[in-house]
Tab-separated table of N, CA and C in Angstrom:
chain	number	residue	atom	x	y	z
U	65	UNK	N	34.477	99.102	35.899
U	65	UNK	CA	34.889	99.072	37.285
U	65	UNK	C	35.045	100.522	37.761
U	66	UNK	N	34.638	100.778	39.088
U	66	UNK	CA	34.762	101.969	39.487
U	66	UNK	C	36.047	102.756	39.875
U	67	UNK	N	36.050	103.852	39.756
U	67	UNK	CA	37.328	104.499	40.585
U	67	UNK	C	37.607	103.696	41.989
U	68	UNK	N	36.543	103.920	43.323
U	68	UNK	CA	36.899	103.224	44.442
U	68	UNK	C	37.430	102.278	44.421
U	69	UNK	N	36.961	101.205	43.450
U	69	UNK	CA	37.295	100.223	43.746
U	69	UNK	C	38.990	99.733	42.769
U	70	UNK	N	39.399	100.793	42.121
U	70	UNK	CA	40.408	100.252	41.428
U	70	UNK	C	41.505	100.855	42.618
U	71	UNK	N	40.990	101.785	43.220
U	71	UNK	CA	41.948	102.395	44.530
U	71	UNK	C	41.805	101.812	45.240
U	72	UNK	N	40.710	100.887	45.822
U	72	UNK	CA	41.123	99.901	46.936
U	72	UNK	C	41.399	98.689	46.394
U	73	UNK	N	41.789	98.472	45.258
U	73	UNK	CA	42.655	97.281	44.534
U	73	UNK	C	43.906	97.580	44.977
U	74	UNK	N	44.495	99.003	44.632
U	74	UNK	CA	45.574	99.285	44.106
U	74	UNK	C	46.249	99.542	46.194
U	75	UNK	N	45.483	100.193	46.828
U	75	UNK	CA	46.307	100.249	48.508
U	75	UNK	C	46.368	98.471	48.833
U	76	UNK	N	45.083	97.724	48.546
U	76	UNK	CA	45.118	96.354	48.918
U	76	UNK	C	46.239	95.688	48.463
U	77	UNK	N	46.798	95.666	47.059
U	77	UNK	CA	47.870	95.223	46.835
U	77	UNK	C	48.813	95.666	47.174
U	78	UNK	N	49.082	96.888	47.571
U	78	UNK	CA	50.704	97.314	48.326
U	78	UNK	C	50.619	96.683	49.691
U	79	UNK	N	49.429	96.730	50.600
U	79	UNK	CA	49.566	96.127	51.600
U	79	UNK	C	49.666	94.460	51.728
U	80	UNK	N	49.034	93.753	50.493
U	80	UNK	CA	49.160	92.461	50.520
U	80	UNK	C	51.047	92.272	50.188
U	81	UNK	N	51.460	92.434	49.617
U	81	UNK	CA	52.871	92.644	49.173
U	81	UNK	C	53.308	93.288	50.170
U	82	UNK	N	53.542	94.286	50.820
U	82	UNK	CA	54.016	94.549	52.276
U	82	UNK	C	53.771	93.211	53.395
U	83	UNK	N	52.970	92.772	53.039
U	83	UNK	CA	52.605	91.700	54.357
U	83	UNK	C	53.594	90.583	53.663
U	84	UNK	N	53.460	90.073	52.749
U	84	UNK	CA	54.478	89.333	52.000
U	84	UNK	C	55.674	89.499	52.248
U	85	UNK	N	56.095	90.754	51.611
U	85	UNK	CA	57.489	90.643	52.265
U	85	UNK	C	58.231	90.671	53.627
U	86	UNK	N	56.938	91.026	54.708
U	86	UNK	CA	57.667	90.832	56.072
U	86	UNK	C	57.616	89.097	56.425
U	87	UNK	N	56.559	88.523	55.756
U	87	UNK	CA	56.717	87.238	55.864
U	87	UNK	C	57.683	86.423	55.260
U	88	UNK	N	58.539	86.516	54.036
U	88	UNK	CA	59.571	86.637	53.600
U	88	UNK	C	60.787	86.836	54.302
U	89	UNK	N	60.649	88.310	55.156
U	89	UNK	CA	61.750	88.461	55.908
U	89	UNK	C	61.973	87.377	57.003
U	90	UNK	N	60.827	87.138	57.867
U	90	UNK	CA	60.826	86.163	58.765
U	90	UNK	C	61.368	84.443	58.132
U	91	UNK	N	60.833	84.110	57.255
U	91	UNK	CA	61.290	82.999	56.550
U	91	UNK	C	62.783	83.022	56.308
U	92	UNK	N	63.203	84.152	56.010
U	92	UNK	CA	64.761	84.017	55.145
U	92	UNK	C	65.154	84.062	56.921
U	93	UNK	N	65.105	84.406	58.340
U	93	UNK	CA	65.956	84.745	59.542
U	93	UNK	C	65.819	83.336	59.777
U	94	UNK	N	64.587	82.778	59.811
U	94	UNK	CA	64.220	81.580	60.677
U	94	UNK	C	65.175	80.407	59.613
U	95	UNK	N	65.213	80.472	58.274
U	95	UNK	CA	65.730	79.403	58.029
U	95	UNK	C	67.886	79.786	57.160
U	96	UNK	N	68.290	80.345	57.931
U	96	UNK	CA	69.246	81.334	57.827
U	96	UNK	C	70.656	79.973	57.589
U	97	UNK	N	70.339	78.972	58.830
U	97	UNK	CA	71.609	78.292	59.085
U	97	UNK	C	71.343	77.656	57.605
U	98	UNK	N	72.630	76.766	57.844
U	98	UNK	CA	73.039	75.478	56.704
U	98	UNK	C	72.128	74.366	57.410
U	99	UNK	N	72.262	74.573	58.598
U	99	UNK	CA	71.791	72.906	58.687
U	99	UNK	C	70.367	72.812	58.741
U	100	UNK	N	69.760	73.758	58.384
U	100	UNK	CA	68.205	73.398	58.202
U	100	UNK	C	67.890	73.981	56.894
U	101	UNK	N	68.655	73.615	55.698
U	101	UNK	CA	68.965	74.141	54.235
U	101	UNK	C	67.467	73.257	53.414
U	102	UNK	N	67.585	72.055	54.111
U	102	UNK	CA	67.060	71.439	53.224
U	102	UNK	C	65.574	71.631	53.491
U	103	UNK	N	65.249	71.713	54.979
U	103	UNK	CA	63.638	72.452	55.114
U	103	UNK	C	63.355	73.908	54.092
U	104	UNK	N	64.990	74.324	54.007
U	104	UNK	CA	63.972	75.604	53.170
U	104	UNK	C	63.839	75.855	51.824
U	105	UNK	N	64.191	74.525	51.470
U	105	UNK	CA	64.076	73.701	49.710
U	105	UNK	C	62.763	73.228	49.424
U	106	UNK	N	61.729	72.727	50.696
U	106	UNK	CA	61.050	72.036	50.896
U	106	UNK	C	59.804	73.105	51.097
U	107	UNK	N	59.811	74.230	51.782
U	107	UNK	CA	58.802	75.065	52.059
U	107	UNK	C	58.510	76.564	51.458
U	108	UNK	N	60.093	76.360	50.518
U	108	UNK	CA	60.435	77.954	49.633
U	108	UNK	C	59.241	77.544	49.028
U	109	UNK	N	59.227	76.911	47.566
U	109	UNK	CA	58.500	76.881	46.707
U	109	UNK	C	56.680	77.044	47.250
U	110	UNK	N	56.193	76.282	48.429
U	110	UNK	CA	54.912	76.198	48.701
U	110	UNK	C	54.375	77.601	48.648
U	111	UNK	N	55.623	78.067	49.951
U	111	UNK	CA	55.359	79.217	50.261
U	111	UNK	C	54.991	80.472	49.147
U	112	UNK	N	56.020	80.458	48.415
U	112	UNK	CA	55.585	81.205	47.146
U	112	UNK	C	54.423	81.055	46.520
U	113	UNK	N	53.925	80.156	46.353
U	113	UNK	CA	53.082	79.364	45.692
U	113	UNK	C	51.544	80.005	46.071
U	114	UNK	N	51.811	79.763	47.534
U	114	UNK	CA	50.521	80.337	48.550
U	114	UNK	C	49.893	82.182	48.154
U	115	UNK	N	51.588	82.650	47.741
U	115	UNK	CA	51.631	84.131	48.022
U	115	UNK	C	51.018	84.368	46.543
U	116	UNK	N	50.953	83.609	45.248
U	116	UNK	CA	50.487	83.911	44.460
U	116	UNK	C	49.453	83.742	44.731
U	117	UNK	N	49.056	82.619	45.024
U	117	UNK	CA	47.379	82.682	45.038
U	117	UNK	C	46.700	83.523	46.060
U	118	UNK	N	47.231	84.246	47.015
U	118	UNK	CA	46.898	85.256	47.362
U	118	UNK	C	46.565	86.270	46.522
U	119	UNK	N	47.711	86.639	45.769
U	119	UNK	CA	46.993	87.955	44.715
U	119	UNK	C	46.040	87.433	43.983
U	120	UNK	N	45.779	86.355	43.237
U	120	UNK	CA	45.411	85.707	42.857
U	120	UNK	C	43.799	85.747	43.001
U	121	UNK	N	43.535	85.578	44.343
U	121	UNK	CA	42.005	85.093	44.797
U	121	UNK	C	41.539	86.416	45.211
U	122	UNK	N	43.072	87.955	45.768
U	122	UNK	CA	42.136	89.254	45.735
U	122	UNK	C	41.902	90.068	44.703
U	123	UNK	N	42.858	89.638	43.786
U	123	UNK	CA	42.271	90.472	42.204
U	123	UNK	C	41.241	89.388	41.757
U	124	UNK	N	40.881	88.319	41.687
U	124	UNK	CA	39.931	87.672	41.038
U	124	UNK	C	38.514	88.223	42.031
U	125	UNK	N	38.376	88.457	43.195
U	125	UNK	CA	37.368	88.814	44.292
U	125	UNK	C	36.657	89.994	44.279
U	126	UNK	N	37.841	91.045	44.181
U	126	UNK	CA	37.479	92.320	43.935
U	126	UNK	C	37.214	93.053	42.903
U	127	UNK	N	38.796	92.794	41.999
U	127	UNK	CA	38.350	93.342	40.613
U	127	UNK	C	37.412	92.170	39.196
U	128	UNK	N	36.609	91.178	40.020
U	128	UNK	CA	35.767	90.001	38.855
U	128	UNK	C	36.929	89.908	37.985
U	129	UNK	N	38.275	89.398	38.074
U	129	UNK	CA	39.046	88.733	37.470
U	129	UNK	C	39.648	89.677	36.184
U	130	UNK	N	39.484	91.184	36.443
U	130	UNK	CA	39.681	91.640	35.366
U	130	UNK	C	41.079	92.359	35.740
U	131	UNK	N	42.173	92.391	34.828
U	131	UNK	CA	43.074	92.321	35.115
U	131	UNK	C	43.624	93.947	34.353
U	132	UNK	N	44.549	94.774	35.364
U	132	UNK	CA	45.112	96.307	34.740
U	132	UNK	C	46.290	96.234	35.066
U	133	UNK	N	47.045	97.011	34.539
U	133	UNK	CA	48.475	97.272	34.067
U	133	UNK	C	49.199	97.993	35.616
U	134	UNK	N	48.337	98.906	36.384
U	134	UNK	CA	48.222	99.349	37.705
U	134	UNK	C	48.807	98.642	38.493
U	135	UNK	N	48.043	97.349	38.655
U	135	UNK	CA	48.080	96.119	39.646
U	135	UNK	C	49.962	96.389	39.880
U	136	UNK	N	50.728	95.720	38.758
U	136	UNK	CA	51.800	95.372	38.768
U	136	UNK	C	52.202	96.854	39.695
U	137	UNK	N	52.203	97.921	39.563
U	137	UNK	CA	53.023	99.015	40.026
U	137	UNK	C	52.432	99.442	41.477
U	138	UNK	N	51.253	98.794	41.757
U	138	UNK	CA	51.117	98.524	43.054
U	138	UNK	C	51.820	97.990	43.712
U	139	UNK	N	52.095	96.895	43.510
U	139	UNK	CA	52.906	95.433	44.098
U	139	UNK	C	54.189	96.028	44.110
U	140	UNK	N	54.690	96.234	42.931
U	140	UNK	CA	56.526	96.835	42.779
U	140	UNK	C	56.000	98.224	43.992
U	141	UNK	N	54.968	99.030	43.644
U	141	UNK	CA	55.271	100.163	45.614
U	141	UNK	C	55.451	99.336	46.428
U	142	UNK	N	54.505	98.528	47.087
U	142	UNK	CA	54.371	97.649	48.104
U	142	UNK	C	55.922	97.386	48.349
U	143	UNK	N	56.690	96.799	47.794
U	143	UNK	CA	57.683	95.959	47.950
U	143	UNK	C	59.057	97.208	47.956
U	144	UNK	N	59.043	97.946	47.637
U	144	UNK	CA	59.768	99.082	47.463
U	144	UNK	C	59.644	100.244	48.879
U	145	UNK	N	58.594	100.570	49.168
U	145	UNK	CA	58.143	100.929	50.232
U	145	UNK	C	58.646	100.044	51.635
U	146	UNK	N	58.774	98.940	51.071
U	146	UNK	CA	58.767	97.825	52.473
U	146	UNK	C	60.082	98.089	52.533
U	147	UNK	N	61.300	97.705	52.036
U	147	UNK	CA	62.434	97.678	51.424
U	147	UNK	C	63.317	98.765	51.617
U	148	UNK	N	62.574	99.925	51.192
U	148	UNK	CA	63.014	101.317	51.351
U	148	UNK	C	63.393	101.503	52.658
U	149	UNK	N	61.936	101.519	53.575
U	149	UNK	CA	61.553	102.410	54.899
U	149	UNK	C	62.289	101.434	55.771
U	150	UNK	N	61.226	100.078	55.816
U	150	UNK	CA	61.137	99.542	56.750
U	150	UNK	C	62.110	98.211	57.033
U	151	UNK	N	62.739	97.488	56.094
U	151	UNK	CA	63.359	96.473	56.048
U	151	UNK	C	64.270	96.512	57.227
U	152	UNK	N	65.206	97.823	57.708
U	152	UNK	CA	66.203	97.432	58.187
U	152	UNK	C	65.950	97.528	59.337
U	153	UNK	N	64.926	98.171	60.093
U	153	UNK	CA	64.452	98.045	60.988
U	153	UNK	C	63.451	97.149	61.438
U	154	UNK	N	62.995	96.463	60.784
U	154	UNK	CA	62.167	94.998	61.145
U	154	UNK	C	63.258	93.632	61.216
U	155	UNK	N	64.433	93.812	60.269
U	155	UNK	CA	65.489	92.970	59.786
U	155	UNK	C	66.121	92.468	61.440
U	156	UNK	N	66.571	93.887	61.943
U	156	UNK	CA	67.351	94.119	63.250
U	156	UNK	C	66.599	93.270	64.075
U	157	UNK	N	65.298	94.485	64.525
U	157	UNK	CA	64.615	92.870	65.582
U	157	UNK	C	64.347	91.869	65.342
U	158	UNK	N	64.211	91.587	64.012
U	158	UNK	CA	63.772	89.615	64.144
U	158	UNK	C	64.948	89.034	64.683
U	159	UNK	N	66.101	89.614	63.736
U	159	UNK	CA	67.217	88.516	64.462
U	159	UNK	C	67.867	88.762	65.776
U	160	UNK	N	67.071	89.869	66.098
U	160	UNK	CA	67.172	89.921	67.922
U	160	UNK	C	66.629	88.840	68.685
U	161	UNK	N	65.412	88.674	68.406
U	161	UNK	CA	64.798	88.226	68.954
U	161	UNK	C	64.738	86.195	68.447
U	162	UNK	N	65.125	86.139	66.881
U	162	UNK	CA	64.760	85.065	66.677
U	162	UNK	C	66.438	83.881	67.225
U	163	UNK	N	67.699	84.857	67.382
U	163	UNK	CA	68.517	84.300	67.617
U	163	UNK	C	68.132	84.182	69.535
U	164	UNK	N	67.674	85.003	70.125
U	164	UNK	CA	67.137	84.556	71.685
U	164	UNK	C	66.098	83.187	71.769
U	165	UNK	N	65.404	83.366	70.855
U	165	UNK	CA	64.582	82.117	70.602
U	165	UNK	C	65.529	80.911	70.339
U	166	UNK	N	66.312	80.826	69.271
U	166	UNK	CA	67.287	79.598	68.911
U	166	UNK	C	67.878	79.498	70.419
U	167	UNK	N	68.257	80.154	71.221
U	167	UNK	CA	69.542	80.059	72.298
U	167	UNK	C	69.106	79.631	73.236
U	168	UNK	N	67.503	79.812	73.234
U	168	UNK	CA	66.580	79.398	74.519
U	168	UNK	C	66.562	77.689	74.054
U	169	UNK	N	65.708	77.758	72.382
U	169	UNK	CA	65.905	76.145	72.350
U	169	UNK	C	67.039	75.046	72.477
U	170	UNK	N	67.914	75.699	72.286
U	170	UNK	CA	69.295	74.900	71.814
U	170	UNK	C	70.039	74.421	74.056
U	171	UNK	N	69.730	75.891	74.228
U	171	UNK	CA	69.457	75.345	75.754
U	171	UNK	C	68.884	74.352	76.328
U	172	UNK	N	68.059	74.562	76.180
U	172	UNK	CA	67.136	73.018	76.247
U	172	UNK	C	67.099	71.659	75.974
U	173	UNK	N	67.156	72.025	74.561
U	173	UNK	CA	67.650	71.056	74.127
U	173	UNK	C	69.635	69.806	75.323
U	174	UNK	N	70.253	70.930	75.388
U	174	UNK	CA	71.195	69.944	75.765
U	174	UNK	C	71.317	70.148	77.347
């Protein structure tokens, strides 16, 4: 396998894992209360599930299924990087915005 391509393994997986964990973040705001506990018993596991086979189908795609020690310390940047920089400032607006969303529905609703 080539250099290029073990470097665009290795940015692809920090960014697949960056995208992960903002999707993560959104999952843990949106399903935050108690009373919708049991939807997130029901969609944790899939969800995970999905995110493996994500890495899954781009290391099997790119690198022909061959598997390096790299990969992993990609993923741990990715997620570290996300975590580090950006978490608390993506954290803030979702639940800006996702508690305006609940207040709009719950309006409505009654």
């Amino acid at each position: 396998m080539s250099l290029l391509i073990q470097f665009q393994l290795f940015i692809g997986l920090m960014v697949i894992t960056f995208g992960i964990c903002f999707v993560i973040l959104i999952f843990n705001n949106l399903f935050n209360s108690k009373k919708v506990i049991v939807f997130r018993f029901i969609f944790e596991p899939i969800i995970y599930i999905l995110f493996s086979y994500f890495y899954y189908a781009f290391i099997g795609k790119f690198a022909s299924g061959r598997l390096n020690l790299f990969y992993i310390l990609s993923i741990f940047m990715g997620g570290f990087i996300f975590f580090k920089f950006y978490y608390q400032i993506i954290d803030i607006y979702l639940k800006d915005k996702i508690s305006k969303i609940k207040t709009k529905i719950y309006k409505d609703i009654k």
